CSV table of C-alpha atoms in Angstrom, one decimal:
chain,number,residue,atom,x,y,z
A,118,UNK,CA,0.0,0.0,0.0
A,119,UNK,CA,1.2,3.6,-1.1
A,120,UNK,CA,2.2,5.9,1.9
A,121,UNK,CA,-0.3,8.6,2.2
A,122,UNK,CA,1.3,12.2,2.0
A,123,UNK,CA,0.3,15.0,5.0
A,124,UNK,CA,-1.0,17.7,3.4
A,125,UNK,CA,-1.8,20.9,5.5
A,126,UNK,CA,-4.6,23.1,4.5
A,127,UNK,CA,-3.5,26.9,4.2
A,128,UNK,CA,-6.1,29.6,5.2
A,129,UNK,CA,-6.5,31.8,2.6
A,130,UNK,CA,-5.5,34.2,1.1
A,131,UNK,CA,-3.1,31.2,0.4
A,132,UNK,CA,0.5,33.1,1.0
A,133,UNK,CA,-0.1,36.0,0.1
A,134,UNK,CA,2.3,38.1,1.2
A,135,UNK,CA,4.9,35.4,0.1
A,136,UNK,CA,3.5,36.2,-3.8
A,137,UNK,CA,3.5,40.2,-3.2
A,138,UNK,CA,3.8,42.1,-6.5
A,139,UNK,CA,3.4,38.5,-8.6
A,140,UNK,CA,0.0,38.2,-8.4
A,141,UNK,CA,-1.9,37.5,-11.5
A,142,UNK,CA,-5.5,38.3,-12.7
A,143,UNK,CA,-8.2,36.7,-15.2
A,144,UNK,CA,-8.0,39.0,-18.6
A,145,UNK,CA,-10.6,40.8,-19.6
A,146,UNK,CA,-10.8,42.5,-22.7
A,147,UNK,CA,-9.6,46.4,-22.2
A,148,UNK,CA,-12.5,48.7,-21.7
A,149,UNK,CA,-11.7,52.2,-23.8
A,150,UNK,CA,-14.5,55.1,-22.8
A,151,UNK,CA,-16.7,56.0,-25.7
A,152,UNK,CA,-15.6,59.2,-27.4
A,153,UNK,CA,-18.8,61.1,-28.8
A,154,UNK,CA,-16.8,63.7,-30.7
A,155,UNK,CA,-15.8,63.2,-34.4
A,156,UNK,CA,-14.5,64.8,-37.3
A,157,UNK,CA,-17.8,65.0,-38.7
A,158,UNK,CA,-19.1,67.2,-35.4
A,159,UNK,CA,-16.4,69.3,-35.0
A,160,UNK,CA,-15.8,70.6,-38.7
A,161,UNK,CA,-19.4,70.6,-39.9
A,162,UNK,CA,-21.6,73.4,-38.1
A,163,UNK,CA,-24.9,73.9,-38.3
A,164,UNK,CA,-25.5,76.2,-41.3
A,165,UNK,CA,-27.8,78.9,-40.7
A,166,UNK,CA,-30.5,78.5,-43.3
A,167,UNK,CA,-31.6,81.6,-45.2
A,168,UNK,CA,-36.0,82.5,-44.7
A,169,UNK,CA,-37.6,82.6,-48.5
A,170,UNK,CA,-39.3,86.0,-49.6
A,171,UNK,CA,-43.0,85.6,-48.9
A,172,UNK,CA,-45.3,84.4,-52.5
A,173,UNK,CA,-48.1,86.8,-52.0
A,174,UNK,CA,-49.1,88.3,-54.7
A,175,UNK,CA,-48.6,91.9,-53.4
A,176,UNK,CA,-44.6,91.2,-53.0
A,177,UNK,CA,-44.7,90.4,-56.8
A,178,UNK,CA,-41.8,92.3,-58.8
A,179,UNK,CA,-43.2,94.8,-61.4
A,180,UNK,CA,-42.6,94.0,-64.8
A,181,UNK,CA,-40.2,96.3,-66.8
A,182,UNK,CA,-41.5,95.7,-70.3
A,183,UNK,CA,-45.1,94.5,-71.6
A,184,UNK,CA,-45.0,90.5,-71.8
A,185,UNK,CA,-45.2,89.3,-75.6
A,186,UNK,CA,-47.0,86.3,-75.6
A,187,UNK,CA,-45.2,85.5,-79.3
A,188,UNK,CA,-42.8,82.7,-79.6
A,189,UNK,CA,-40.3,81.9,-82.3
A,190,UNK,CA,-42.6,79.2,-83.8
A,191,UNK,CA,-45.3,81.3,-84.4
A,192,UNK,CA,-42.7,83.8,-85.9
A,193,UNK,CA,-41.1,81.0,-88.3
A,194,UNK,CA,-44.5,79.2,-89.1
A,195,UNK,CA,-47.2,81.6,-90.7
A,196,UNK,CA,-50.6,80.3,-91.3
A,197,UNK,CA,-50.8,79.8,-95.6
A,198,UNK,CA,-52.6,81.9,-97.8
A,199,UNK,CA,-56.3,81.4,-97.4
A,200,UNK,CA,-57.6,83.5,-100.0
A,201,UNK,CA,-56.2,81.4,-102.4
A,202,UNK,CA,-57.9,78.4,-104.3
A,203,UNK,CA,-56.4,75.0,-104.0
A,204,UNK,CA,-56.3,72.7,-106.5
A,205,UNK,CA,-58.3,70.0,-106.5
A,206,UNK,CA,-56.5,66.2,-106.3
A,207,UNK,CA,-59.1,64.3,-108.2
A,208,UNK,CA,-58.1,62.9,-111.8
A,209,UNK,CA,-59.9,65.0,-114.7
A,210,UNK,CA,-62.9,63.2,-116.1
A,211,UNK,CA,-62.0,61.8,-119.4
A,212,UNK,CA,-64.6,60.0,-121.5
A,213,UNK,CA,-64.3,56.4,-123.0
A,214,UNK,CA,-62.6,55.3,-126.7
A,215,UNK,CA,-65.2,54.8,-129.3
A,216,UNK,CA,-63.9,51.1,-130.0
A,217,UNK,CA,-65.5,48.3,-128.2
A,218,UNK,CA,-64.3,47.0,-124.9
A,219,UNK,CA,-62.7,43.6,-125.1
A,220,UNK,CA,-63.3,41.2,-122.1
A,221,UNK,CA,-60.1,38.8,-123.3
A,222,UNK,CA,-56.8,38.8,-121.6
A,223,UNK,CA,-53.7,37.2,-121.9
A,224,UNK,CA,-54.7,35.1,-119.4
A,225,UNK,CA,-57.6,34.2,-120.6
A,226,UNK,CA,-56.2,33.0,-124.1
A,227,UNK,CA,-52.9,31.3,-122.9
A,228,UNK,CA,-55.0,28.7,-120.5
A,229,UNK,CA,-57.9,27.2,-121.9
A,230,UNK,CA,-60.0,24.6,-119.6
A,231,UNK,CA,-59.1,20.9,-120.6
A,232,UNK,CA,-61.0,18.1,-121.5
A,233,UNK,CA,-60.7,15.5,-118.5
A,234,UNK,CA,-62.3,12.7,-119.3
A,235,UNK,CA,-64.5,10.5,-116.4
A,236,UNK,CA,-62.4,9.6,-113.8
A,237,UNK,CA,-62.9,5.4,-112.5
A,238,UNK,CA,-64.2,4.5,-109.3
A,239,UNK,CA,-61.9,3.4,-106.3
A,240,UNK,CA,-64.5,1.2,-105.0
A,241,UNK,CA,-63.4,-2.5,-105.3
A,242,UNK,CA,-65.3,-4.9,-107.6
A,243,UNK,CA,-67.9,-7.2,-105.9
A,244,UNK,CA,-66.7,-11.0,-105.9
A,245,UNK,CA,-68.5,-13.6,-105.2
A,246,UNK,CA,-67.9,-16.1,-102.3
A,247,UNK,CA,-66.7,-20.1,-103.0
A,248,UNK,CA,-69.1,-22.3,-103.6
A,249,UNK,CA,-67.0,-24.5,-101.1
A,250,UNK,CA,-68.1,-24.4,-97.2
A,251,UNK,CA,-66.0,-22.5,-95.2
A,252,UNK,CA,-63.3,-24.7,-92.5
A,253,UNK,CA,-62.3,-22.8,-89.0
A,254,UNK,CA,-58.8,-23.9,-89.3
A,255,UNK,CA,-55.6,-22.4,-90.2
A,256,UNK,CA,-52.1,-23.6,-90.7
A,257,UNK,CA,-51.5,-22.5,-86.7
A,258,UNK,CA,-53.6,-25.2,-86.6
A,259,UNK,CA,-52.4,-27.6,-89.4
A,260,UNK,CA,-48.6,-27.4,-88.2
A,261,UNK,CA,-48.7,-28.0,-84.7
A,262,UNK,CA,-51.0,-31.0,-84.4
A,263,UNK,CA,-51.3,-32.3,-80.5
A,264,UNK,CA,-48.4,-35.3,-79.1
A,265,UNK,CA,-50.1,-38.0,-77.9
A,266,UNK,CA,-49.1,-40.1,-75.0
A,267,UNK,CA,-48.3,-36.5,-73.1
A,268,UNK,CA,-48.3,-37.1,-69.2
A,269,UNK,CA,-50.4,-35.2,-67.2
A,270,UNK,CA,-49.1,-32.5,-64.8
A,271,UNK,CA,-48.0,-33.2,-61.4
A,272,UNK,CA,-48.5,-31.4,-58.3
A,273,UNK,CA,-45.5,-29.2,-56.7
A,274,UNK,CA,-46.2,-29.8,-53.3
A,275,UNK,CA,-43.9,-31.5,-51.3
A,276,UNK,CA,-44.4,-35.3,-50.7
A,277,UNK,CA,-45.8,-36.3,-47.2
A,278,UNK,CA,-43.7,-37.9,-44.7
A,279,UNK,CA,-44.2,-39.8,-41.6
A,280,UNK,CA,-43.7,-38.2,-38.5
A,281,UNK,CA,-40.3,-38.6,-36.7
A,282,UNK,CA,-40.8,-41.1,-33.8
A,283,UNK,CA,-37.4,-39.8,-32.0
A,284,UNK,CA,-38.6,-37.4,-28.8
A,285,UNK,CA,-37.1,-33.9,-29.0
A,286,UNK,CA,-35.2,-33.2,-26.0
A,287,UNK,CA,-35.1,-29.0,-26.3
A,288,UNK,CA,-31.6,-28.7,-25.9
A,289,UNK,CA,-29.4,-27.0,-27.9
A,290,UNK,CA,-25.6,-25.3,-28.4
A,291,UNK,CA,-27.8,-21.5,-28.3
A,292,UNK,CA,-29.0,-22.3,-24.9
A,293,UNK,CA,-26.1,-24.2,-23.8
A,294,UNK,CA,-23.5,-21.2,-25.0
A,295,UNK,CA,-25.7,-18.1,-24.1
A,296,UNK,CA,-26.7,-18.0,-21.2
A,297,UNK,CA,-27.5,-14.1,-18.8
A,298,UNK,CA,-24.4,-12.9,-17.9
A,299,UNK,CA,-24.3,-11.6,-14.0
A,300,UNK,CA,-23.7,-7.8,-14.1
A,301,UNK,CA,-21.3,-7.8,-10.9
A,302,UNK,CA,-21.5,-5.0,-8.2
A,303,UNK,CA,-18.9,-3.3,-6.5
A,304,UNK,CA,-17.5,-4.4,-3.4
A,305,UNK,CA,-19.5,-7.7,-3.7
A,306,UNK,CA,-18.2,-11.6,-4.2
A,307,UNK,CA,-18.9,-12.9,-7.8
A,308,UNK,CA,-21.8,-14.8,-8.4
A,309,UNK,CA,-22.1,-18.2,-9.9
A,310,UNK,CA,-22.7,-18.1,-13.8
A,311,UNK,CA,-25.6,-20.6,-14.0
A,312,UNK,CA,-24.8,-23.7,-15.2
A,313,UNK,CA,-27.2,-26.0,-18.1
A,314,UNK,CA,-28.2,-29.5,-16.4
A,315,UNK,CA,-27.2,-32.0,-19.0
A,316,UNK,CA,-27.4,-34.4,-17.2
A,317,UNK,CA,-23.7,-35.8,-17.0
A,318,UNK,CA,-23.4,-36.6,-20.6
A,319,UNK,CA,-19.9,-35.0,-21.7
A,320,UNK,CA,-21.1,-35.2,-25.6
A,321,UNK,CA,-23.0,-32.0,-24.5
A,322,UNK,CA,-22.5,-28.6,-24.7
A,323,UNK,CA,-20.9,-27.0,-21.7
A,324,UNK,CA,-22.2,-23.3,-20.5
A,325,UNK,CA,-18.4,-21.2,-21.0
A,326,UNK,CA,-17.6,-20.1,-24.5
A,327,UNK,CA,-14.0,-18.1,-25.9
A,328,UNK,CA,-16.5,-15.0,-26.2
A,329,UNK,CA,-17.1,-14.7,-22.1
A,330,UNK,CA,-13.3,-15.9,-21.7
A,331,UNK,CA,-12.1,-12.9,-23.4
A,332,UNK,CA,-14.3,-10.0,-22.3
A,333,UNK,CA,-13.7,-9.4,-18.4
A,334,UNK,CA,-15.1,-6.5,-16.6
A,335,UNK,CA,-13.4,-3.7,-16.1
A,336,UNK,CA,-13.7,-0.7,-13.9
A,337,UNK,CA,-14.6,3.1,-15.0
A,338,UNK,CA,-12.3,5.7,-13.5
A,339,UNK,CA,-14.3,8.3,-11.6
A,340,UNK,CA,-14.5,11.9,-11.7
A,341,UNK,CA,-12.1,14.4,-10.5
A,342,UNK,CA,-12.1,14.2,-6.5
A,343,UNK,CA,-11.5,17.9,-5.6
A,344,UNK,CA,-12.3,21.5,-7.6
A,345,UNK,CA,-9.2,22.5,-9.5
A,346,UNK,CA,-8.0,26.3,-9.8
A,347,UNK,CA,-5.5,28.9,-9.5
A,348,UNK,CA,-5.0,31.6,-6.8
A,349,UNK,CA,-5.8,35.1,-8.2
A,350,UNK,CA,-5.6,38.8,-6.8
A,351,UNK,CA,-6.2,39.3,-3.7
A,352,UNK,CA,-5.9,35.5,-2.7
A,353,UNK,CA,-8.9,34.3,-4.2
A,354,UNK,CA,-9.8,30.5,-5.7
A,355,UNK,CA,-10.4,30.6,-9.6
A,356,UNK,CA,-12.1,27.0,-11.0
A,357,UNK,CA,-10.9,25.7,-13.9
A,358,UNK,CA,-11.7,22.1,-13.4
A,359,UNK,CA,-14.9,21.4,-11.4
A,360,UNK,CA,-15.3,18.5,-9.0
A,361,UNK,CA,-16.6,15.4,-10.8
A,362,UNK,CA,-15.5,15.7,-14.0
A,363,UNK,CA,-14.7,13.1,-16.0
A,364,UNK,CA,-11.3,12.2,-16.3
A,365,UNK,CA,-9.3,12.4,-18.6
A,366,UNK,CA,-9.8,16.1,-18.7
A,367,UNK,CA,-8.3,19.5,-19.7
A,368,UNK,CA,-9.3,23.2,-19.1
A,369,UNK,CA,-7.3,26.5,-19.8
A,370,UNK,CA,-7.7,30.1,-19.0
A,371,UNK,CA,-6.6,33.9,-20.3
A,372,UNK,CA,-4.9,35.6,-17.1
A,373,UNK,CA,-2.6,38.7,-17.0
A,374,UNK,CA,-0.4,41.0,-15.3
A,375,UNK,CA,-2.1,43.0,-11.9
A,376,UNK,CA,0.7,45.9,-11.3
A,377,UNK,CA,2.1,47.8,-13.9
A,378,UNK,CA,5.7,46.8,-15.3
A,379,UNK,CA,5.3,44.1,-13.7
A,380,UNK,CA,7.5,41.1,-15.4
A,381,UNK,CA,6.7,37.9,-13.2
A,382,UNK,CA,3.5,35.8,-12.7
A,383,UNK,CA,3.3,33.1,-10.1
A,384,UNK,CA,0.9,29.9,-10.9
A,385,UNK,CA,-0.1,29.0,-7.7
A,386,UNK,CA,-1.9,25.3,-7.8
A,387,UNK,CA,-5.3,25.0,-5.5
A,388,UNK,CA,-7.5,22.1,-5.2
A,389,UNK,CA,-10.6,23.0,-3.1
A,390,UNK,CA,-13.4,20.2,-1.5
A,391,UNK,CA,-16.4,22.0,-3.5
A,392,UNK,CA,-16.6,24.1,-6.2
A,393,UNK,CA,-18.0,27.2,-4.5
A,394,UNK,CA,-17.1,25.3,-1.0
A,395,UNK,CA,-15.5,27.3,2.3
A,396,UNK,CA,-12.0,29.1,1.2
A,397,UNK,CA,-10.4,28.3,4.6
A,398,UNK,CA,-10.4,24.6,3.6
A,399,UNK,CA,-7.9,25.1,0.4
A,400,UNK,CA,-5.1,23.5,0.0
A,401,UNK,CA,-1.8,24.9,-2.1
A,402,UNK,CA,-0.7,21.7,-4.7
A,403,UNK,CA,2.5,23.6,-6.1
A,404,UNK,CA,3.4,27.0,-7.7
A,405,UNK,CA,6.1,28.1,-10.0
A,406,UNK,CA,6.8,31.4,-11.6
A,407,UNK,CA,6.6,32.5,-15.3
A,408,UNK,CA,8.9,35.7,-16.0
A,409,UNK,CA,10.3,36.6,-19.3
A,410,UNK,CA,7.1,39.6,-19.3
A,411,UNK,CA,8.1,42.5,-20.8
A,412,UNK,CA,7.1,45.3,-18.8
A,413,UNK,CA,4.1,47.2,-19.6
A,414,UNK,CA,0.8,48.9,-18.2
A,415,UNK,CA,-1.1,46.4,-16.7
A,416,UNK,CA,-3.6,44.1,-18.1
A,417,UNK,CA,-1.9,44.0,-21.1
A,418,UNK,CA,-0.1,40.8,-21.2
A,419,UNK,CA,-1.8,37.5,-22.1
A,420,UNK,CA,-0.9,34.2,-20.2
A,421,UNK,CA,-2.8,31.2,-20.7
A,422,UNK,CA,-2.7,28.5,-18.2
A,423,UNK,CA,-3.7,24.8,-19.2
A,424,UNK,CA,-4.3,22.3,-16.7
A,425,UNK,CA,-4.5,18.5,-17.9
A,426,UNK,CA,-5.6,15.9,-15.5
A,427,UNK,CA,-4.9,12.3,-16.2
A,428,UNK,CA,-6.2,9.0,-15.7
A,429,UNK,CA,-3.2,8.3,-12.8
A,430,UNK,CA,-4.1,11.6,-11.1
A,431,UNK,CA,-1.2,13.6,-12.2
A,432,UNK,CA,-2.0,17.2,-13.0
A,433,UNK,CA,0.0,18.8,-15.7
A,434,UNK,CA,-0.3,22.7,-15.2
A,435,UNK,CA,1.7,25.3,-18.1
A,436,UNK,CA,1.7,28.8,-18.6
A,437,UNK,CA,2.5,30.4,-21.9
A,438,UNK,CA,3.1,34.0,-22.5
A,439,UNK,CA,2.1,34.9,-25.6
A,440,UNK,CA,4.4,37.8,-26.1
A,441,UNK,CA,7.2,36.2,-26.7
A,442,UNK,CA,5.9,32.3,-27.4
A,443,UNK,CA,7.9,31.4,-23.9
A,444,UNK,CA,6.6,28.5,-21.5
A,445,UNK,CA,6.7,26.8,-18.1
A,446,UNK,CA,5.5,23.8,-16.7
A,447,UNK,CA,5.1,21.8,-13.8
A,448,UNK,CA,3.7,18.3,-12.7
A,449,UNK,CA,1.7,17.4,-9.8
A,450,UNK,CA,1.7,13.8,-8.8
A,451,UNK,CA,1.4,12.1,-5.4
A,452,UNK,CA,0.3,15.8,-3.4
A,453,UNK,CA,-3.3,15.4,-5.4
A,454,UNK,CA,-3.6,11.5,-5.3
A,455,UNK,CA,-3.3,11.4,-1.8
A,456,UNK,CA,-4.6,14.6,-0.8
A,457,UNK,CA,-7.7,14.7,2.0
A,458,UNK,CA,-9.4,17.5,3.1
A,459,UNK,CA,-10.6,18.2,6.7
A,460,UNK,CA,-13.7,18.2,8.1
């Protein structure tokens, strides 16, 4: 059996003053006031508009000269003489030759009507029948003249058979090889598989088979144990893997810088009984720092922090600074696989 390691709960804030000017903080995108201003306001006035002259008709402007109401079409276009007598369009009446009107034409001459003789009829000519008497048969008939000695048809259903005499006994290699398998509990003895009576005769099936051989129970892990997190500013617990989550797991978070210029960030491990349990009752798994931060105003500086739980209870926790693509990790076996809380 594995020795169990002591592990002493730290009140929180969990060393805080041992962490003073490292502390890190969740990132949260950087809030910039709303400007109302523009270009558009500031160079574009409001132009004063100019009042229109009243439209009565006692502010009408006097005219200068009489209005002539002619235009340059009726200048261009005069109306034609009217006095003058038009001519008419019709033809002059002329009065007909003295010679007599021929009712010939060319036409008339050059296609005379021809002389088309009696067309014959289309009908056909009526015949008269045979004298003979008229025989229903054909050569369908002549040709294929009926076989004799042809057998008659026989039946397609099967032959009847006598009954078997032999008693059936019910057993077979289905019932014999598949038989309810037990579904075994936890923390309770095996039971029996049931066994097929046959009797004693070894020429029978026995109640094992290669297929239950093979397949042998085997045991889920269980969930996570503890709530999973990192300390924060000022000393508090932030989840990133709840309690009871399946494992194998992994969770990560955006954190950055609290103070300004400030150039290291220490991952401080917790592992709390509930997720939103008592704070007094967490205890510190590991820390490490992550420097290499180039200093600037704070909350500028992106970290994330990954934290991978495996299926032996090791917790892999890394910190990557995306500045400058620079990296820490650290491992966490036996402090989390034997870790208790108290109560």
């Amino acid at each position: 059996m594995a020795q169990e390691l002591e592990v002493t709960p730290i009140k929180s804030p969990w060393k805080a003053e041992t962490f003073k000017d490292k502390e890190m903080t969740p990132w949260m995108p950087w809030v910039v006031p709303l400007e109302s201003t523009s270009t558009y306001t500031a160079h574009y006035k409001n132009w004063g508009t100019q009042r229109s002259p009243s439209c009565k008709p006692k502010n009408e402007r006097v005219a200068t000269a009489p209005f002539n109401a002619r235009s340059t079409a009726q200048d261009s276009y005069l109306p034609w003489d009217k006095d003058g007598r038009r001519e008419s369009c019709k033809p002059l009446a002329k009065s007909l030759g003295h010679s007599k009107f021929e009712n010939s034409t060319t036409h008339r001459d050059a296609y005379r009507p021809w002389n088309v003789g009696k067309q014959a009829s289309f009908k056909p000519q009526q015949t008269t029948l045979e004298p003979h008497k008229f025989v229903a048969r054909s050569t369908h008939q002549d040709s294929y003249v009926g076989h004799d000695g042809v057998e008659p048809r026989r039946p397609f259903l099967p032959a009847e058979t006598l009954a078997d005499k032999t008693k059936f006994d019910g057993i077979s290699t289905m019932n014999a090889h598949y038989l309810p398998w037990p579904v075994q509990k936890n923390g309770m003895a095996p039971r029996p598989v049931p066994q097929l009576d046959l009797g004693g005769d070894p020429r029978m099936p026995t109640g094992t088979t290669a297929h239950r051989d093979a397949y042998t129970e085997l045991r889920l892990p269980s969930g996570c144990k503890a709530a999973l997190g990192v300390q924060v500013i000022p000393g508090k617990f932030h989840l990133m893997i709840p309690k009871g989550s399946s494992i194998p797991t992994k969770k990560s978070g955006i954190f950055t810088t609290t103070a300004d210029n400030q150039q290291v960030i220490e991952v401080v491990v917790i592992a709390m009984p509930d997720n939103n349990g008592n704070p007094d009752l967490g205890v510190e798994l590991g820390h490490f720092p992550l420097g290499k931060i180039l200093p600037t105003r704070a909350g500028v500086a992106q970290v994330d922090v990954t934290m991978n739980l495996g299926l032996d209870s090791s917790i892999r926790v890394t910190a990557h600074n995306r500045q400058n693509d620079y990296q820490v990790s650290m491992i966490i076996r036996d402090k989390f696989k034997y870790l208790k809380f108290e109560r």
